[in-house]
XYZ file of C-alpha atoms in Angstrom:
676
model
C 45.437 15.805 47.198
C 46.818 12.414 46.261
C 45.814 9.559 48.542
C 48.348 8.350 51.091
C 50.009 4.990 50.681
C 49.431 3.006 53.869
C 49.202 -0.695 54.715
C 45.759 -2.200 54.358
C 43.969 -2.506 57.678
C 45.630 0.603 59.163
C 43.672 3.365 57.476
C 41.861 6.032 59.455
C 38.092 6.351 58.942
C 35.412 8.710 60.272
C 33.036 5.739 60.421
C 33.691 5.076 64.097
C 32.017 2.527 66.330
C 30.461 5.344 68.335
C 29.113 6.991 65.177
C 27.596 3.703 64.034
C 25.995 3.058 67.422
C 24.408 6.508 67.342
C 23.927 6.794 63.590
C 20.171 6.789 63.819
C 17.078 4.778 64.498
C 16.061 1.823 62.362
C 12.669 0.699 61.097
C 11.521 -2.555 62.684
C 8.298 -2.853 60.661
C 5.700 -0.887 58.669
C 1.913 -1.042 58.915
C -0.939 0.843 57.232
C -4.442 1.772 58.358
C -6.625 0.382 55.513
C -9.447 2.810 56.337
C -7.558 6.102 56.656
C -4.551 4.974 54.513
C -2.276 6.425 57.193
C 1.203 4.899 57.219
C 2.916 4.026 60.487
C 6.160 2.354 61.421
C 7.785 0.815 64.459
C 11.140 2.474 65.101
C 13.979 0.804 66.993
C 15.964 3.325 69.064
C 19.413 2.245 70.299
C 19.906 5.416 72.340
C 16.736 4.596 74.303
C 17.937 1.141 75.268
C 16.595 -0.411 72.073
C 12.997 0.656 72.756
C 10.568 0.329 69.846
C 8.418 3.410 69.291
C 5.280 3.802 67.152
C 5.641 6.645 64.664
C 3.204 8.268 62.248
C 5.533 8.065 59.294
C 4.881 11.125 57.145
C 4.667 13.573 60.057
C 7.292 11.895 62.219
C 4.967 12.014 65.233
C 5.532 9.491 68.012
C 2.206 8.155 69.248
C 3.094 6.554 72.595
C 5.325 7.609 75.460
C 8.707 6.249 76.460
C 7.112 3.943 79.011
C 5.819 1.829 76.098
C 7.881 -0.570 73.985
C 6.041 -1.808 70.864
C 7.547 -5.232 70.618
C 6.465 -8.837 71.086
C 8.287 -11.976 72.156
C 6.100 -14.381 70.159
C 8.364 -17.048 68.640
C 11.211 -15.114 70.365
C 11.983 -13.288 67.110
C 8.764 -11.270 67.353
C 7.382 -9.071 64.593
C 3.824 -7.955 63.753
C 3.604 -6.058 67.028
C 1.081 -3.459 65.810
C -1.876 -2.902 63.477
C -4.145 0.036 62.718
C -7.790 0.324 61.708
C -10.031 3.387 61.477
C -7.635 5.610 63.399
C -7.044 3.161 66.254
C -3.710 1.426 66.697
C -3.497 -1.881 68.520
C -0.048 -2.838 69.767
C 1.737 -5.299 71.993
C 3.749 -3.793 74.842
C 6.902 -5.764 75.562
C 7.274 -5.034 79.268
C 3.879 -6.400 80.352
C 2.770 -8.425 77.296
C -0.576 -6.629 77.117
C -2.318 -5.349 74.008
C -3.088 -1.624 74.073
C -5.322 0.549 71.904
C -4.389 4.141 71.163
C -5.693 6.983 69.019
C -3.530 9.924 68.048
C -3.525 12.498 70.827
C -4.788 10.126 73.513
C -3.170 7.806 76.029
C -2.929 4.058 75.331
C -5.589 1.898 76.980
C -5.014 -1.799 77.773
C -7.470 -4.148 76.063
C -6.149 -7.385 77.538
C -5.683 -8.109 81.239
C -2.345 -8.326 82.989
C -0.548 -11.610 82.414
C 3.053 -12.677 82.769
C 2.583 -15.748 80.580
C 0.637 -14.606 77.490
C 2.202 -13.027 74.404
C 0.224 -11.570 71.481
C 1.118 -10.659 67.884
C -0.126 -10.466 64.275
C -3.414 -8.587 64.693
C -6.259 -8.870 62.164
C -9.108 -6.406 62.704
C -12.589 -7.477 61.611
C -13.692 -4.998 58.888
C -17.346 -4.898 60.044
C -16.717 -5.158 63.786
C -13.437 -3.273 64.320
C -13.523 -3.811 68.078
C -12.875 -7.507 67.401
C -9.339 -8.741 66.780
C -7.964 -12.096 65.769
C -4.313 -12.654 66.631
C -1.676 -15.143 67.701
C -1.576 -15.976 71.388
C 1.469 -17.745 72.798
C 0.856 -19.193 76.265
C 3.953 -19.686 78.445
C 2.114 -20.948 81.531
C 4.595 -23.799 81.344
C 7.840 -22.258 80.060
C 9.445 -25.418 78.656
C 9.545 -25.232 74.858
C 7.546 -28.445 74.482
C 4.780 -27.066 76.714
C 4.283 -23.600 75.184
C 0.860 -23.440 73.473
C 0.244 -21.355 70.348
C -3.273 -20.577 69.131
C -5.344 -18.034 67.277
C -7.628 -16.115 69.608
C -10.353 -13.541 69.220
C -10.185 -10.437 71.409
C -13.151 -8.225 72.173
C -11.413 -4.930 72.883
C -14.560 -3.539 74.500
C -14.871 -6.348 77.047
C -11.573 -6.296 78.910
C -11.385 -6.325 82.691
C -8.913 -7.355 85.354
C -9.898 -11.020 85.034
C -7.133 -13.015 83.347
C -8.868 -14.021 80.125
C -11.928 -11.787 80.035
C -12.337 -10.646 76.419
C -9.836 -13.201 75.084
C -11.450 -16.296 73.545
C -9.881 -19.252 71.719
C -10.550 -19.387 67.983
C -8.246 -22.048 66.516
C -6.041 -24.588 68.244
C -4.328 -27.813 67.296
C -1.469 -26.687 65.059
C 1.914 -26.037 66.631
C 2.161 -22.608 64.984
C -0.106 -19.995 63.423
C 0.673 -16.831 61.465
C -0.805 -14.133 59.246
C -4.539 -14.237 60.073
C -6.365 -12.026 57.575
C -10.051 -11.241 57.002
C -11.581 -10.962 53.542
C -12.683 -7.386 52.744
C -16.330 -8.221 53.517
C -15.403 -10.004 56.753
C -17.118 -13.280 55.835
C -13.915 -15.319 55.431
C -10.623 -15.608 57.235
C -7.337 -17.056 56.001
C -4.235 -17.969 57.942
C -0.991 -19.927 57.786
C -0.180 -22.879 60.033
C 2.566 -25.460 60.430
C 3.650 -28.205 62.771
C 6.789 -29.700 64.244
C 9.295 -30.709 63.014
C 8.865 -28.232 60.142
C 10.049 -24.663 60.046
C 7.578 -22.553 58.029
C 9.811 -22.691 54.930
C 10.021 -26.493 55.130
C 6.297 -27.182 55.053
C 3.383 -24.928 55.957
C -0.263 -24.683 54.996
C -2.678 -21.935 54.018
C -6.183 -22.438 55.392
C -9.498 -20.620 54.991
C -12.743 -20.700 56.946
C -16.120 -18.977 57.046
C -16.594 -16.338 59.730
C -19.538 -15.622 61.986
C -19.726 -13.040 64.768
C -21.782 -14.189 67.733
C -21.955 -12.990 71.337
C -19.129 -10.515 70.913
C -16.619 -12.955 69.473
C -15.441 -14.266 66.110
C -16.252 -17.880 65.315
C -15.195 -19.998 62.336
C -16.598 -22.997 60.493
C -15.924 -25.001 57.326
C -12.157 -24.900 57.732
C -10.219 -25.942 54.606
C -6.556 -26.486 53.889
C -6.020 -25.006 50.429
C -2.256 -25.219 49.861
C 1.000 -26.446 51.338
C 2.185 -29.839 52.481
C 4.021 -30.944 55.597
C 7.784 -31.369 55.104
C 7.533 -30.801 51.348
C 5.775 -27.578 50.294
C 5.689 -24.169 51.940
C 2.651 -21.946 51.358
C 2.812 -18.558 53.044
C 1.857 -14.868 53.173
C -1.914 -14.923 52.523
C -3.510 -11.642 51.389
C -6.952 -10.962 49.932
C -7.074 -9.477 46.432
C -10.899 -9.410 46.649
C -13.709 -11.093 48.567
C -13.346 -14.137 46.318
C -9.606 -14.234 45.595
C -6.902 -15.070 48.096
C -3.308 -14.428 47.110
C -0.341 -16.293 48.618
C 3.090 -17.662 47.750
C 3.925 -21.336 47.336
C 7.176 -23.160 46.541
C 5.592 -26.227 44.917
C 7.851 -25.607 41.896
C 10.976 -25.227 44.011
C 10.617 -21.439 44.010
C 8.263 -19.186 45.990
C 5.912 -18.069 43.192
C 2.496 -16.325 43.412
C -0.629 -18.466 43.744
C -4.331 -17.696 44.158
C -7.292 -19.494 45.665
C -10.731 -18.888 44.139
C -13.454 -19.032 46.799
C -16.100 -19.756 44.151
C -14.403 -22.727 42.505
C -12.501 -23.680 45.673
C -9.349 -24.252 43.637
C -5.789 -23.105 44.232
C -3.482 -22.546 41.270
C -0.246 -20.777 40.364
C -0.777 -17.342 38.844
C 1.972 -17.752 36.252
C 1.493 -20.301 33.478
C 5.093 -21.403 33.987
C 7.054 -21.007 37.229
C 10.043 -18.688 37.127
C 13.282 -19.335 39.054
C 12.817 -16.443 41.450
C 11.589 -16.263 45.038
C 8.617 -13.977 45.666
C 9.049 -14.437 49.421
C 11.674 -15.099 52.062
C 11.756 -17.460 55.053
C 9.568 -16.245 57.916
C 12.016 -15.631 60.694
C 9.782 -12.863 62.010
C 6.043 -12.344 61.931
C 4.527 -9.617 59.774
C 6.842 -9.930 56.798
C 5.306 -9.083 53.410
C 6.620 -9.085 49.845
C 3.485 -8.319 47.820
C 0.489 -6.007 47.996
C -2.777 -6.289 46.007
C -3.678 -3.115 44.122
C -6.721 -2.127 42.065
C -7.453 -2.431 38.339
C -5.964 -0.328 35.553
C -8.190 1.110 32.863
C -7.313 1.916 29.273
C -5.826 5.270 30.277
C -3.598 3.582 32.801
C -5.367 4.984 35.845
C -5.821 2.750 38.866
C -9.299 2.409 40.295
C -11.165 0.531 42.980
C -13.931 -0.556 40.610
C -14.351 -2.504 37.424
C -13.248 -0.527 34.383
C -15.101 -0.931 31.089
C -13.163 -3.176 28.762
C -11.354 -5.097 31.486
C -12.248 -8.262 33.323
C -13.716 -7.739 36.781
C -10.984 -9.968 38.167
C -8.217 -7.986 36.430
C -6.492 -6.883 39.612
C -2.816 -6.178 39.962
C -0.288 -7.009 42.636
C 3.002 -5.250 43.285
C 5.595 -7.869 44.187
C 9.217 -7.852 45.225
C 11.046 -11.008 44.140
C 14.606 -12.258 44.501
C 16.559 -13.176 41.389
C 19.862 -14.808 42.380
C 19.637 -12.974 45.687
C 18.927 -9.552 44.148
C 15.488 -7.894 44.122
C 13.245 -7.422 41.123
C 10.074 -5.336 41.377
C 7.079 -6.646 39.441
C 3.545 -5.662 38.580
C 1.557 -8.886 38.362
C -1.763 -9.116 36.511
C -4.065 -11.699 38.061
C -6.199 -11.783 34.913
C -3.591 -12.089 32.155
C -1.237 -13.939 34.536
C 1.725 -11.919 33.324
C 4.546 -10.017 34.984
C 5.806 -6.561 34.103
C 9.209 -5.765 35.620
C 9.506 -2.222 36.964
C 12.680 -0.158 37.128
C 13.723 0.055 40.768
C 16.759 1.635 42.504
C 16.627 -0.538 45.639
C 18.843 -3.529 46.424
C 16.584 -4.881 49.187
C 12.821 -4.520 49.687
C 10.616 -5.646 52.555
C 7.369 -4.965 54.418
C 5.424 -4.280 51.214
C 1.993 -2.894 52.232
C -0.959 -1.636 50.208
C -1.854 2.017 50.813
C -4.385 2.764 48.056
C -5.477 1.140 44.797
C -2.435 2.622 43.063
C 0.196 2.836 45.788
C 2.150 0.702 48.208
C 4.708 1.456 50.867
C 7.805 -0.602 51.591
C 11.121 -0.573 53.395
C 13.767 -0.051 50.745
C 17.531 -0.268 50.996
C 20.327 0.982 48.786
C 23.995 0.088 48.837
C 24.990 3.607 49.904
C 22.132 4.857 52.089
C 20.265 3.683 55.188
C 17.017 1.788 54.782
C 14.149 4.166 54.128
C 10.380 4.053 54.000
C 9.313 4.435 50.377
C 5.917 5.209 48.864
C 5.656 3.604 45.424
C 2.866 5.168 43.339
C 1.585 3.774 40.047
C -0.577 6.517 38.587
C 0.254 5.091 35.200
C 0.609 1.414 34.408
C 4.193 0.190 34.843
C 5.616 3.663 35.602
C 6.384 3.751 39.318
C 7.195 6.894 41.247
C 9.245 6.447 44.420
C 8.894 8.962 47.254
C 10.867 8.702 50.490
C 8.600 9.343 53.466
C 9.535 11.011 56.724
C 12.620 13.005 57.588
C 15.780 12.265 55.625
C 18.293 10.225 57.607
C 21.436 12.298 57.135
C 23.552 10.300 59.580
C 25.601 8.672 56.819
C 25.637 11.441 54.194
C 29.178 12.550 55.053
C 30.483 9.009 54.563
C 29.205 8.288 51.054
C 32.620 8.661 49.430
C 33.932 5.956 51.753
C 31.252 3.394 51.057
C 32.517 0.229 49.444
C 30.304 -1.026 46.631
C 29.063 -4.625 46.766
C 30.232 -6.965 44.032
C 28.186 -10.195 43.857
C 30.317 -13.107 42.714
C 29.453 -16.684 41.855
C 32.122 -19.201 42.804
C 32.091 -22.917 42.016
C 32.184 -25.792 44.502
C 34.780 -28.136 42.942
C 33.393 -31.473 44.114
C 29.813 -30.793 42.980
C 30.129 -28.113 40.299
C 27.353 -26.207 42.081
C 27.365 -22.416 42.389
C 28.360 -20.657 45.612
C 27.173 -17.076 46.002
C 29.243 -14.448 47.813
C 29.285 -10.656 47.966
C 32.696 -8.971 47.947
C 33.389 -5.486 49.321
C 36.845 -4.074 48.486
C 38.762 -1.742 50.823
C 37.530 1.760 50.014
C 38.743 5.119 51.322
C 39.550 8.096 49.056
C 42.295 9.183 51.477
C 44.327 5.993 51.107
C 45.705 3.375 48.766
C 47.436 0.166 49.737
C 51.098 -0.555 48.946
C 51.786 -1.938 45.489
C 51.626 -5.713 45.450
C 49.916 -6.024 48.850
C 46.568 -7.782 49.178
C 44.199 -6.651 51.920
C 43.300 -8.560 55.071
C 39.750 -9.832 54.923
C 36.768 -10.306 57.224
C 34.510 -13.178 56.168
C 30.983 -12.642 57.477
C 28.606 -15.559 58.046
C 24.912 -14.637 58.120
C 22.564 -16.112 60.700
C 19.655 -18.456 60.287
C 21.183 -20.634 58.990
C 18.263 -20.383 56.534
C 18.943 -16.712 55.866
C 20.661 -14.490 53.342
C 23.135 -11.630 53.123
C 21.839 -8.923 50.779
C 23.557 -5.891 49.254
C 21.966 -3.270 51.507
C 24.213 -0.777 53.255
C 25.777 -2.467 56.281
C 27.738 -0.049 58.440
C 29.585 -2.890 60.138
C 31.039 -3.895 56.778
C 31.834 -0.261 55.976
C 33.512 0.138 59.376
C 36.089 -2.383 58.180
C 36.354 -1.523 54.463
C 36.987 2.146 55.276
C 39.972 1.011 57.359
C 41.492 -0.949 54.520
C 39.928 -4.361 55.028
C 38.126 -6.460 52.449
C 34.765 -7.896 53.504
C 33.027 -10.987 52.151
C 29.435 -12.031 52.828
C 29.091 -15.760 52.191
C 25.680 -17.015 51.088
C 26.722 -20.571 51.819
C 24.815 -23.678 50.736
C 21.516 -23.540 52.613
C 21.017 -19.798 52.239
C 17.670 -18.438 51.095
C 16.964 -16.285 48.059
C 18.277 -18.851 45.573
C 15.408 -21.351 45.530
C 14.416 -24.335 47.633
C 17.102 -26.610 46.188
C 19.833 -24.234 47.391
C 18.199 -24.183 50.851
C 17.948 -27.976 50.881
C 21.696 -28.354 50.398
C 21.941 -27.828 54.165
C 19.493 -30.623 55.028
C 21.480 -33.072 57.138
C 24.651 -31.151 56.265
C 24.740 -28.259 58.742
C 28.230 -28.074 60.152
C 29.643 -29.584 56.949
C 28.796 -27.641 53.778
C 28.558 -24.207 55.422
C 32.057 -24.631 56.866
C 33.377 -25.880 53.534
C 31.868 -22.917 51.706
C 33.381 -20.363 54.097
C 36.849 -21.888 53.753
C 36.367 -22.247 49.998
C 35.465 -18.558 49.674
C 38.844 -17.578 51.094
C 40.896 -19.952 48.966
C 39.124 -19.011 45.731
C 39.066 -15.244 46.305
C 42.779 -15.282 47.149
C 43.726 -17.298 44.051
C 43.531 -16.545 40.311
C 41.474 -15.335 38.590
C 40.262 -13.212 41.524
C 43.350 -12.508 43.689
C 41.355 -10.092 45.837
C 42.476 -10.898 49.391
C 45.401 -12.097 51.482
C 44.458 -15.636 52.508
C 46.961 -15.571 55.382
C 45.220 -12.581 56.961
C 41.569 -13.516 57.154
C 39.162 -13.476 60.073
C 35.744 -15.113 60.269
C 32.814 -13.675 62.177
C 29.099 -14.368 62.560
C 26.029 -13.953 64.714
C 23.757 -16.665 66.144
C 23.905 -19.667 63.798
C 26.594 -17.703 61.956
C 28.491 -17.741 65.236
C 28.125 -21.520 65.280
C 29.616 -21.698 61.792
C 32.504 -19.519 62.988
C 33.284 -21.869 65.880
C 32.802 -25.028 63.832
C 34.922 -23.711 60.944
C 37.781 -22.865 63.296
C 37.589 -26.485 64.486
C 37.287 -28.148 61.071
C 39.587 -25.808 59.104
C 42.087 -24.585 61.719
C 44.466 -23.182 59.099
C 41.858 -21.335 57.023
C 41.372 -18.354 59.346
C 43.754 -16.486 61.625
C 41.071 -15.113 63.982
C 37.377 -15.426 64.734
C 34.513 -13.602 66.434
C 31.372 -15.422 67.572
C 28.431 -13.200 68.452
C 25.996 -15.282 70.555
C 26.993 -18.418 68.654
C 26.093 -22.049 69.397
C 28.743 -24.389 70.793
C 26.759 -27.460 71.910
C 24.089 -28.790 69.559
C 22.700 -31.195 72.141
C 22.038 -28.338 74.542
C 20.558 -26.244 71.731
C 18.107 -29.058 71.109
C 17.399 -29.498 74.820
C 17.087 -25.897 75.940
C 16.051 -24.051 72.777
C 12.779 -22.178 72.376
C 9.625 -23.561 70.782
C 9.954 -22.023 67.309
C 13.327 -23.670 66.633
C 12.977 -26.668 68.939
C 12.938 -29.163 66.027
C 15.023 -27.143 63.563
C 18.127 -29.265 64.162
C 16.339 -32.429 63.088
C 16.291 -31.299 59.470
C 19.691 -29.618 59.591
C 21.465 -32.578 61.192
C 19.451 -35.485 59.806
C 17.429 -36.572 62.833
C 16.817 -36.213 66.548
C 19.452 -36.564 69.247
C 18.108 -40.063 69.933
C 18.443 -40.983 66.254
C 21.879 -39.510 65.535
C 23.429 -38.212 68.733
C 26.884 -38.953 67.342
C 26.263 -36.377 64.582
C 25.268 -33.734 67.140
C 28.485 -34.408 69.062
C 30.750 -34.578 66.014
C 29.513 -31.201 64.767
C 29.457 -29.431 68.140
C 32.410 -27.052 68.599
C 32.472 -27.824 72.320
C 33.656 -31.377 71.573
C 36.238 -30.187 69.059
C 37.542 -27.075 70.781
C 41.023 -28.576 71.097
C 41.384 -28.054 67.338
C 40.849 -24.270 67.571
C 44.187 -22.505 67.168
C 43.030 -19.047 66.121
C 42.475 -16.325 68.746
C 38.752 -15.986 69.378
C 36.354 -13.296 70.602
C 33.047 -14.458 72.111
C 30.246 -11.925 72.680
C 27.012 -12.860 74.456
C 23.809 -11.277 75.787
C 22.912 -12.185 79.362
C 19.176 -12.485 78.585
C 19.396 -14.392 75.305
C 16.572 -16.952 75.152
C 17.470 -18.151 71.645
C 21.113 -19.004 72.339
C 21.450 -18.988 76.145
C 24.689 -17.721 77.783
C 25.639 -21.272 78.735
C 26.511 -21.898 75.086
C 29.183 -19.176 75.214
C 30.431 -20.155 78.654
C 31.002 -23.760 77.587
C 33.274 -22.951 74.652
C 35.134 -20.206 76.530
C 35.855 -22.517 79.467
C 37.005 -25.301 77.174
C 39.446 -23.070 75.296
C 40.790 -21.463 78.464
C 41.276 -24.817 80.171
C 43.688 -25.905 77.461
C 45.508 -22.547 77.347
C 43.949 -21.210 74.152
C 43.397 -17.536 73.327
C 39.825 -16.370 73.913
C 38.268 -13.107 75.028
C 34.752 -13.149 76.453
C 32.305 -10.297 76.987
C 28.774 -10.568 78.360
C 26.411 -7.669 77.680
C 24.084 -7.401 80.644
C 20.400 -6.991 79.829
C 20.851 -7.816 76.137
C 19.082 -10.654 74.362
C 19.687 -12.130 70.913
C 21.551 -9.149 69.475
C 22.638 -5.724 70.673
C 19.928 -3.106 71.073
C 21.763 -0.590 73.271
C 24.069 1.936 71.614
C 26.875 1.455 74.133
C 26.945 -2.276 73.445
C 26.904 -1.846 69.660
C 29.944 0.418 70.062
C 31.835 -1.883 72.396
C 31.218 -4.985 70.285
C 32.654 -3.330 67.169
C 35.673 -1.934 68.967
C 36.537 -5.243 70.625
C 36.292 -7.089 67.323
C 38.546 -4.667 65.452
C 41.042 -4.670 68.328
C 41.332 -8.464 68.189
C 41.950 -8.547 64.449
C 44.544 -5.761 64.538
C 46.419 -7.455 67.348
C 46.423 -10.814 65.575
C 47.670 -9.311 62.304
C 50.026 -6.880 64.077
C 48.496 -3.894 62.319
C 49.686 -0.579 63.723
C 47.679 2.475 62.858
C 44.443 4.298 63.421
C 41.711 2.921 65.659
């Protein structure tokens, strides 16, 4: 049957908001037991109020009951909420903040006392004394962001009692932030990452090592050394031990996150590659527990991986499987630490994360394609440079019936006229086999602004984008100046320029994509939408470029930069200083000039504002301020507060409502009659 001719934006699609909200669970993180090689994942479940469950991946067995929520509030964005060792899983329970231990088939047992002020994450288990943990502890005894204390602590899981800190002992203090503690295989050394205000971890962070001793039921350290990284200038991150004597990490000394090693014998850090390559082997650490590389074993002459030295190879000839970003797109590499060379591997995935070692010849990761949900993938290298990819767990069939509707991403590089610099966007055309648009008509377009702002839009399947493209809309993801995945220089474009270059790039994307040689969209029918800092860019763009967009949707966006600085949480409490060029005391006029609340009179486009009532990252006051300002002057704004939600929608009913309200606004503004 020939497709129907119907105006863009009015097409009917089976990809409904309700179907998206209930389309399946998502993987929050992956972790592996290094002793048993069992793979686990934390699964986010919208139909259970956004609860995070612990699942034994290959069997699909849930290991804790519905009264437990494996999630942590450390740094507000959480991550690294669980670890496994020798058949025991240690996890942070969100409702009470306690750490629990659980074995398959048994009930979880608390190993830290009750506390309303302590949060734990990022667990490292001592390989010789597996009842001892080292982890991040975030102390909210005083809740103000400047008073929250972060440290590394040691936890004796056999010594807990009802006393507040029994079994929990301080290990390292003094830095503003800690992450990624990791023991050497023999347990004699520990490495970690640390950074201090005003840096974010991608601005400047350090890798440190220290000797370990176990005395009186606790881990102690001595001979601490900073081995890489530099405040405000160089980010060193993601430490992982390749052997007892070799520590692997990433460092952007060259302007790109490339692999480095530290030799414990020579006490020298050096890049693995003889020449840096313009690719990022890591991403900014918005959440704890991220990983982009996994040390493997050695490969002998026959190509077989082994744990031990193979005759004819150097004892240090270990390999690492790495996922890197080349102009925002992933490349999978096998890295030789001995020859210091890279072998690129054929890979079908457009986004890769949570790369974890399983055995000497296999890793597991979270892989995404452009036409399928993210899936847990076992990558096996039985033969050198010939990977085999196996999807673990039950197949997620929730989107199978929609594959013919999925719009394919088209990465485009635009040019910023005044600088000649590249601007990266991803274009999704309207796609539905049942319809075609009228001859000569260009589609309406939704411009999506990613959060961060030091973040990135990738090409993984995004059902929100497909919700619109299947209805005859174009969709554009803008990786504006300041986005990650394109090197440190691209990130640094936003330094002092937040609220300037990101707005320019969003407006520029519309004008260039609507004009020759592209001519892909109708510039008069465009809407802009974004979440968190992307919501800020939405509001600020509608102020600065009032004629560029006909509608906007801000999901928990920022309206007052002074209040963000005053009432933000610890992790981001100095973020604005780099983005805006100084503190409020140093350049308060900049904060005001770039705050949508002080420019709301310039907003002419109808606006939708969505907010979670419990959001600690962008508090509800930020939404209320801009809504009140627009309403007071008679502007068009719709405002919805989702009760019980934080920084994003976890509950299925709220995911559904948010999508439906956004589409309704755009259709009303563009007077599009047709299917819902």
